[in-house]
Coordinates of C-alpha atoms and ligand atoms in Angstrom, one line a residue:
M192 CA -66.4 72.9 30.0
S193 CA -66.4 71.7 33.6
K194 CA -69.8 71.2 35.8
E195 CA -70.1 72.6 38.9
I196 CA -70.7 69.7 41.5
V197 CA -71.1 71.7 44.8
K198 CA -72.5 75.0 45.5
L199 CA -72.9 77.1 48.7
D200 CA -75.2 80.1 48.6
D201 CA -74.9 82.6 51.3
V202 CA -74.7 79.4 54.1
C203 CA -75.0 80.8 57.8
V204 CA -74.2 78.5 60.8
C205 CA -74.1 79.6 64.6
Y206 CA -73.0 77.9 67.7
G207 CA -75.3 79.7 70.0
A208 CA -74.2 83.2 69.8
I209 CA -70.8 82.4 68.1
R210 CA -71.4 83.1 64.2
A211 CA -69.2 80.3 62.4
L212 CA -70.1 80.9 59.0
Q213 CA -71.8 84.1 58.2
G214 CA -73.0 84.2 54.5
V215 CA -70.5 82.1 52.3
S216 CA -71.0 81.1 48.8
L217 CA -68.5 79.1 47.0
S218 CA -68.6 76.9 44.2
V219 CA -66.6 73.6 43.3
E220 CA -66.2 72.3 39.8
E221 CA -66.4 68.6 39.2
G222 CA -62.9 66.8 39.3
A223 CA -61.1 69.7 40.8
I224 CA -58.8 70.2 44.1
V225 CA -60.5 73.2 45.8
A226 CA -58.8 74.5 48.8
L227 CA -60.0 76.4 52.0
I228 CA -57.2 78.3 54.2
G229 CA -57.5 80.6 56.9
S230 CA -56.4 80.9 60.5
N231 CA -57.6 78.8 63.8
G232 CA -61.0 79.5 64.2
A233 CA -62.1 81.0 60.7
G234 CA -64.8 78.3 60.0
K235 CA -63.2 76.0 57.6
T236 CA -64.3 72.7 59.7
T237 CA -67.7 74.0 60.2
L238 CA -68.1 74.4 56.4
L239 CA -67.2 71.1 56.0
N240 CA -69.4 70.0 59.0
A241 CA -72.4 71.7 57.2
L242 CA -71.4 70.0 53.8
S243 CA -72.0 66.6 55.2
G244 CA -74.7 67.3 57.6
L245 CA -73.2 67.3 60.8
V246 CA -74.1 70.7 61.8
P247 CA -77.6 72.6 61.2
V248 CA -77.6 75.4 59.0
Q249 CA -79.3 78.2 60.0
S250 CA -79.9 80.0 56.5
G251 CA -78.5 79.8 52.7
H252 CA -78.6 76.5 50.7
I253 CA -76.2 74.0 50.0
F254 CA -76.4 72.4 46.3
L255 CA -75.1 69.2 45.1
R256 CA -75.1 68.7 41.1
G257 CA -78.0 71.2 41.3
E258 CA -79.9 69.3 44.0
E259 CA -80.6 70.8 47.3
I260 CA -78.9 68.9 50.2
T261 CA -79.0 71.8 53.0
N262 CA -79.8 69.8 56.4
E263 CA -80.0 66.5 54.8
K264 CA -79.0 63.9 57.2
P265 CA -75.2 62.9 57.2
H266 CA -76.0 59.3 56.0
I267 CA -78.3 60.4 53.2
I268 CA -75.4 62.8 52.3
A269 CA -72.8 60.0 52.4
Q270 CA -75.1 58.0 50.2
R271 CA -75.1 60.6 47.6
R272 CA -71.3 60.0 47.3
I273 CA -69.8 62.5 49.6
A274 CA -67.2 61.2 52.0
H275 CA -65.9 63.0 55.0
V276 CA -62.4 62.5 56.5
P277 CA -62.5 64.5 59.8
E278 CA -59.8 66.6 61.4
G279 CA -58.2 64.2 63.7
R280 CA -58.5 61.2 61.3
K281 CA -61.2 59.6 64.0
I282 CA -60.3 55.9 62.9
F283 CA -61.2 53.2 65.5
S284 CA -57.8 52.1 67.7
E285 CA -59.3 49.3 68.8
L286 CA -60.1 47.9 65.7
T287 CA -58.0 46.4 62.8
V288 CA -57.0 48.3 59.8
E289 CA -59.0 46.0 57.7
E290 CA -62.2 46.2 60.1
N291 CA -61.8 49.9 60.3
L292 CA -62.1 49.8 56.2
R293 CA -65.0 47.5 56.1
I294 CA -66.7 50.4 58.4
G295 CA -66.4 52.7 55.6
A296 CA -67.9 50.4 53.2
Y297 CA -71.4 50.9 55.1
T298 CA -73.3 52.5 52.2
Q299 CA -72.3 49.4 49.9
Y300 CA -73.6 46.8 53.2
K301 CA -75.8 44.9 50.6
N302 CA -73.1 44.2 48.1
K303 CA -70.5 42.0 49.5
A304 CA -68.6 41.4 46.4
K305 CA -68.4 45.6 45.7
I306 CA -66.9 45.9 49.3
E307 CA -64.0 43.3 48.5
Q308 CA -63.4 45.2 45.5
L309 CA -62.9 48.2 46.9
L310 CA -60.8 46.7 49.6
H311 CA -58.7 45.3 47.0
M312 CA -58.5 48.7 45.5
N313 CA -57.5 50.5 48.5
F314 CA -54.9 48.0 49.8
E315 CA -53.4 48.5 45.9
L316 CA -53.4 52.2 46.4
F317 CA -52.0 52.1 49.9
P318 CA -49.4 48.8 50.1
I319 CA -48.6 49.7 54.0
L320 CA -52.3 49.5 54.9
A321 CA -52.5 45.7 53.4
E322 CA -48.8 45.2 55.2
R323 CA -50.9 46.5 58.5
R324 CA -54.3 44.9 57.6
K325 CA -54.5 42.8 60.7
Q326 CA -52.8 45.6 63.0
M327 CA -54.9 47.6 65.5
G328 CA -55.9 51.0 63.9
G329 CA -54.2 52.3 67.1
S330 CA -50.6 51.0 66.8
L331 CA -50.1 52.5 63.5
S332 CA -48.3 55.7 63.0
G333 CA -49.9 59.5 62.6
G334 CA -49.3 59.5 58.8
E335 CA -50.3 55.8 58.4
Q336 CA -53.5 56.7 60.2
Q337 CA -54.4 59.5 57.9
M338 CA -54.0 57.1 55.0
L339 CA -56.4 55.0 56.6
A340 CA -58.8 57.6 57.2
I341 CA -58.6 58.6 53.7
A342 CA -58.9 55.0 52.7
R343 CA -61.8 54.3 54.8
G344 CA -63.4 57.2 52.9
L345 CA -62.8 55.8 49.7
M346 CA -64.6 52.8 51.0
S347 CA -67.9 54.4 50.3
E348 CA -67.1 55.1 46.8
P349 CA -67.4 58.6 46.4
D350 CA -67.5 61.2 43.9
I351 CA -66.5 64.0 46.1
I352 CA -63.9 63.6 49.4
L353 CA -64.0 66.5 52.3
L354 CA -60.3 66.3 53.6
D355 CA -60.0 68.4 57.0
E356 CA -56.8 69.0 57.6
P357 CA -54.6 65.8 56.5
S358 CA -51.3 67.4 57.2
L359 CA -51.5 68.1 61.0
G360 CA -49.5 66.5 63.6
I361 CA -47.9 64.2 60.6
A362 CA -43.9 64.1 60.0
P363 CA -42.8 66.1 56.9
I364 CA -41.9 63.3 54.8
M365 CA -45.2 61.4 55.4
V366 CA -47.2 64.8 54.6
E367 CA -45.6 64.6 51.1
H368 CA -46.7 60.8 50.6
I369 CA -50.1 61.7 51.9
F370 CA -50.4 64.8 49.5
E371 CA -49.3 62.4 46.7
F372 CA -52.1 60.0 47.3
I373 CA -54.6 62.9 47.5
R374 CA -53.3 64.0 43.5
Q375 CA -53.5 60.3 42.5
I376 CA -57.0 60.0 44.0
N377 CA -57.9 63.3 42.3
A378 CA -56.6 61.9 39.2
S379 CA -58.8 59.1 39.2
G380 CA -61.6 61.6 38.7
K381 CA -62.6 62.3 42.3
T382 CA -63.4 66.0 43.4
I383 CA -61.6 66.8 46.6
I384 CA -62.4 69.7 48.9
L385 CA -59.3 70.2 51.1
V386 CA -59.0 72.2 54.4
E387 CA -55.7 73.1 55.1
Q388 CA -53.6 75.2 57.7
N389 CA -50.6 74.9 55.5
A390 CA -51.2 77.5 53.0
N391 CA -48.0 76.5 51.0
L392 CA -49.3 72.8 50.7
A393 CA -52.8 74.1 49.8
L394 CA -51.8 76.5 47.2
E395 CA -49.3 73.5 45.4
T396 CA -52.2 71.0 45.4
A397 CA -55.5 73.0 44.8
S398 CA -56.2 74.5 41.4
Y399 CA -58.7 77.0 43.5
V400 CA -58.4 78.3 46.9
Y401 CA -61.0 80.3 49.0
V402 CA -59.6 82.1 52.0
L403 CA -61.7 82.3 55.3
E404 CA -61.7 84.6 57.8
T405 CA -64.0 84.7 60.9
G406 CA -66.8 83.1 58.9
R407 CA -66.6 84.9 55.7
I408 CA -64.6 84.4 52.4
V409 CA -62.3 87.2 52.1
N410 CA -60.4 86.2 49.1
E411 CA -60.5 83.6 46.3
N412 CA -58.6 82.9 43.3
T413 CA -56.9 80.0 41.4
S414 CA -53.6 79.1 43.3
D415 CA -51.5 80.6 40.6
V416 CA -53.0 84.1 41.0
L417 CA -53.0 83.6 45.0
I418 CA -49.7 82.8 45.3
H419 CA -48.4 86.4 44.3
D420 CA -50.9 88.1 46.3
D421 CA -49.3 90.2 48.6
T422 CA -51.5 89.6 51.5
I423 CA -51.3 85.8 51.3
Q424 CA -47.7 86.0 50.8
K425 CA -47.5 87.9 54.0
V426 CA -50.3 86.3 56.1
Y427 CA -50.0 82.9 54.9
L428 CA -46.8 82.1 53.6
G429 CA -44.6 84.2 55.8
L430 CA -42.8 85.8 53.0
Ligands
ATP636 P1 -59.6 75.0 63.4 O1 -58.6 75.0 62.1 O2 -58.8 75.5 64.7 O3 -60.2 74.2 63.4 P2 -61.5 76.2 61.8 O4 -61.1 77.2 60.7 O5 -62.2 74.7 61.2 O6 -60.4 76.4 62.8 P3 -64.2 76.0 63.1 O7 -63.6 74.8 63.8 O8 -65.1 76.0 62.0 O9 -62.8 76.8 62.3 O10 -64.6 77.2 64.1 C1 -65.5 78.3 63.6 C2 -65.8 79.2 64.8 O11 -66.9 78.4 65.6 C3 -64.8 79.0 66.2 O12 -65.1 80.5 66.6 C4 -65.0 78.2 67.1 O13 -64.8 78.2 68.2 C5 -66.7 77.7 66.8 N1 -67.0 76.4 67.0 C6 -66.6 75.5 66.4 N2 -67.6 74.3 66.7 C7 -68.1 74.7 67.9 C8 -68.8 73.8 68.7 N3 -69.2 72.9 69.0 N4 -69.5 74.7 69.8 C9 -69.2 75.9 69.6 N5 -68.4 76.7 68.9 C10 -67.7 76.2 68.3

């Protein structure tokens, strides 16, 4: 039986008067790909930020393997093996590909052999990054930068990867490659929480999907069921 790895219980996040998350509860099983879909401003990014400690949670609880991590500092959450690959990639343009990756290994800074091993693993997984290891991050294409952002996340050897809009602004052919990598990374045992505006992609990739609207979960189910849901088809899939 699968184990629950992440749980949110009635989580609320406000930015001043804006109630970005209004009592969100969800559960993620170890080894799953779970997607969050919803229109602009629904609260998807806020949910990932709350999970990785980047925004304060006003009420409710977040658990990792049953232990509360609500409002822990981001570096503590990273040490607990949650990696956040942010929207817009946020790579360091003025650093090389290899330097960007080494920064991702900051949780392993005492273990030089481990860093070399992780670097090697990433270059095997993403050969294009190995080819471009001495190039500046800013000189890569959007798709390559997204691969670099994911690889940088993997450098902390996470169990859980939070991926915020990995398809955004990327050529369709590259999106296919990136999602193939996401499936491979998941097959290697990592749990993935994916925020994705492209509902088709989300439903194809994830086993379970939550639908967020104005800070609340309005629907949730396995992808197989949601793909046949009338509202999902009309509102998110344009059918
Ligand atoms: P998008 O796909 O557009 O990024 P989202 O579903 O990720 O949307 P959030 O970015 O989490 O949504 O935003 C949720 C709500 O919180 C929106 O109303 C947004 O305007 C607001 N918001 C987000 N970040 C901030 C901030 N730093 N300060 C004030 N309001 C914010």
